[in-house]
């Protein structure tokens, strides 16, 4: 028997009373046919159900688009859109924003998995705490080396401007924004240096505008970790993003040493760097090494 369609009742009510989904989940996908199903499924099982899921296929060359269309037939809350040519993530997310009708904008990546309580927890926080422009949370990291690592890269609950010297203080795909501040910031900045830094750039720009965010002290999603994706060219891009962001935040000149930090860090081998970061975050790698060895036997 065919799976029932979801969202039709809400859409029919919307045509009568002008209702719109409370939350717009946005996601860009490029050649993600082999991984997008789990990401979509994780949003469909959320305890909070008043959402739309806008997914932009960034001119994939596999069957990603066909998969998205099939999902939209199963669940009408899923809205696939498509780029005619590959535009990269920042431009793709901006296109999603153009189609978003929710008051809150939740991010999602095609290789991550949102836990069922995520949208409800973040929606409730923003409803009550009107002082905050966005909310993120903790994540569990999925690594090739150690499997799942609980509380991966723990984030401070209430970051301040100076904390951005150390790096981005919010995990992008675990974040939900109020649409107003996000649009006032101009969405995601499209520039060569923001190719993999669009989130860090955005968070610093929001803080420079006087907005602030909070990290819930509970895991919001399972985050796929791949240190191998970061090249030295990306480190150079990060230097540029840091310089512009720190300047806007009033962290220069005294914070200049942190501007060039990515260049120094980029000289460290990936595996060693990952272990340093995890141990600095209080992760007992011995436990995960033992567990990983047992699984491989």
Tab-separated table of N, CA and C in Angstrom, residues 88-91 167-173 187-205 229-231 233-243 245:
chain	number	residue	atom	x	y	z
A	88	UNK	N	27.183	26.556	-5.362
A	88	UNK	CA	27.808	26.393	-4.047
A	88	UNK	C	26.793	26.706	-2.935
A	89	UNK	N	27.206	26.433	-1.695
A	89	UNK	CA	26.250	26.377	-0.596
A	89	UNK	C	25.628	27.725	-0.246
A	90	UNK	N	26.424	28.794	-0.149
A	90	UNK	CA	25.875	30.080	0.288
A	90	UNK	C	24.751	30.549	-0.635
A	91	UNK	N	24.994	30.523	-1.934
A	91	UNK	CA	23.972	30.948	-2.891
A	91	UNK	C	22.775	30.003	-2.876
A	167	UNK	N	37.063	30.509	17.036
A	167	UNK	CA	36.385	29.830	15.944
A	167	UNK	C	34.890	30.051	16.041
A	168	UNK	N	34.144	29.451	15.138
A	168	UNK	CA	32.695	29.592	15.167
A	168	UNK	C	32.143	29.007	16.458
A	169	UNK	N	31.232	29.713	17.078
A	169	UNK	CA	30.687	29.297	18.366
A	169	UNK	C	29.361	28.553	18.245
A	170	UNK	N	28.918	28.335	17.023
A	170	UNK	CA	27.650	27.642	16.794
A	170	UNK	C	27.829	26.630	15.662
A	171	UNK	N	27.207	25.492	15.806
A	171	UNK	CA	27.281	24.454	14.781
A	171	UNK	C	26.135	24.688	13.799
A	172	UNK	N	26.505	25.026	12.590
A	172	UNK	CA	25.560	25.553	11.605
A	172	UNK	C	24.334	24.666	11.372
A	173	UNK	N	24.488	23.376	11.028
A	173	UNK	CA	23.300	22.576	10.735
A	173	UNK	C	22.432	22.279	11.952
A	187	UNK	N	21.177	37.496	4.606
A	187	UNK	CA	21.353	36.070	4.366
A	187	UNK	C	22.826	35.700	4.373
A	188	UNK	N	23.184	34.763	3.541
A	188	UNK	CA	24.567	34.278	3.481
A	188	UNK	C	25.374	35.110	2.486
A	189	UNK	N	26.567	35.505	2.904
A	189	UNK	CA	27.423	36.321	2.034
A	189	UNK	C	28.090	35.430	0.987
A	190	UNK	N	27.961	35.814	-0.261
A	190	UNK	CA	28.540	35.048	-1.363
A	190	UNK	C	29.861	35.689	-1.759
A	191	UNK	N	30.944	35.006	-1.487
A	191	UNK	CA	32.288	35.494	-1.803
A	191	UNK	C	33.212	34.286	-1.866
A	192	UNK	N	34.333	34.386	-2.582
A	192	UNK	CA	35.253	33.240	-2.660
A	192	UNK	C	35.691	32.736	-1.291
A	193	UNK	N	35.908	33.645	-0.337
A	193	UNK	CA	36.417	33.225	0.968
A	193	UNK	C	35.362	32.575	1.859
A	194	UNK	N	34.080	32.671	1.482
A	194	UNK	CA	33.042	32.051	2.312
A	194	UNK	C	32.628	30.676	1.788
A	195	UNK	N	33.420	30.089	0.901
A	195	UNK	CA	33.048	28.796	0.310
A	195	UNK	C	32.750	27.742	1.360
A	196	UNK	N	33.548	27.686	2.411
A	196	UNK	CA	33.296	26.748	3.504
A	196	UNK	C	33.193	27.483	4.841
A	197	UNK	N	33.031	28.791	4.780
A	197	UNK	CA	33.006	29.610	5.985
A	197	UNK	C	31.743	30.462	6.060
A	198	UNK	N	30.718	30.114	5.280
A	198	UNK	CA	29.527	30.959	5.246
A	198	UNK	C	28.848	31.058	6.608
A	199	UNK	N	28.961	30.010	7.418
A	199	UNK	CA	28.327	30.034	8.735
A	199	UNK	C	29.098	30.918	9.719
A	200	UNK	N	30.408	30.730	9.792
A	200	UNK	CA	31.271	31.541	10.660
A	200	UNK	C	31.092	33.021	10.323
A	201	UNK	N	31.100	33.319	9.032
A	201	UNK	CA	30.909	34.689	8.561
A	201	UNK	C	29.555	35.238	9.003
A	202	UNK	N	28.502	34.453	8.841
A	202	UNK	CA	27.156	34.898	9.198
A	202	UNK	C	27.025	35.150	10.694
A	203	UNK	N	27.503	34.224	11.507
A	203	UNK	CA	27.371	34.388	12.955
A	203	UNK	C	28.092	35.644	13.442
A	204	UNK	N	29.276	35.909	12.898
A	204	UNK	CA	29.999	37.112	13.314
A	204	UNK	C	29.279	38.372	12.844
A	205	UNK	N	28.712	38.347	11.650
A	205	UNK	CA	27.976	39.515	11.168
A	205	UNK	C	26.744	39.777	12.023
A	229	UNK	N	38.173	17.122	4.301
A	229	UNK	CA	37.617	18.092	3.365
A	229	UNK	C	38.296	19.457	3.463
A	230	UNK	N	38.952	19.728	4.582
A	230	UNK	CA	39.562	21.037	4.792
A	230	UNK	C	40.955	21.082	4.180
A	231	UNK	N	41.136	21.923	3.178
A	231	UNK	CA	42.427	22.072	2.515
A	231	UNK	C	43.125	23.327	3.026
A	233	UNK	N	43.955	25.775	1.204
A	233	UNK	CA	43.283	26.909	0.551
A	233	UNK	C	42.103	27.381	1.386
A	234	UNK	N	41.398	26.415	2.009
A	234	UNK	CA	40.294	26.789	2.885
A	234	UNK	C	40.804	27.534	4.115
A	235	UNK	N	41.995	27.181	4.582
A	235	UNK	CA	42.591	27.888	5.728
A	235	UNK	C	42.859	29.352	5.367
A	236	UNK	N	43.314	29.572	4.154
A	236	UNK	CA	43.557	30.947	3.702
A	236	UNK	C	42.237	31.721	3.641
A	237	UNK	N	41.187	31.054	3.155
A	237	UNK	CA	39.868	31.687	3.135
A	237	UNK	C	39.422	32.058	4.548
A	238	UNK	N	39.689	31.157	5.498
A	238	UNK	CA	39.287	31.423	6.879
A	238	UNK	C	40.005	32.642	7.443
A	239	UNK	N	41.262	32.828	7.072
A	239	UNK	CA	42.004	34.014	7.515
A	239	UNK	C	41.275	35.282	7.061
A	240	UNK	N	40.817	35.286	5.818
A	240	UNK	CA	40.110	36.454	5.285
A	240	UNK	C	38.790	36.684	6.021
A	241	UNK	N	38.058	35.598	6.266
A	241	UNK	CA	36.782	35.710	6.976
A	241	UNK	C	37.007	36.191	8.403
A	242	UNK	N	38.025	35.649	9.057
A	242	UNK	CA	38.338	36.071	10.421
A	242	UNK	C	38.686	37.564	10.467
A	243	UNK	N	39.514	38.000	9.550
A	243	UNK	CA	39.927	39.407	9.573
A	243	UNK	C	38.706	40.333	9.454
A	245	UNK	N	35.514	39.576	10.010
A	245	UNK	CA	34.618	39.397	11.145
A	245	UNK	C	35.144	40.030	12.415
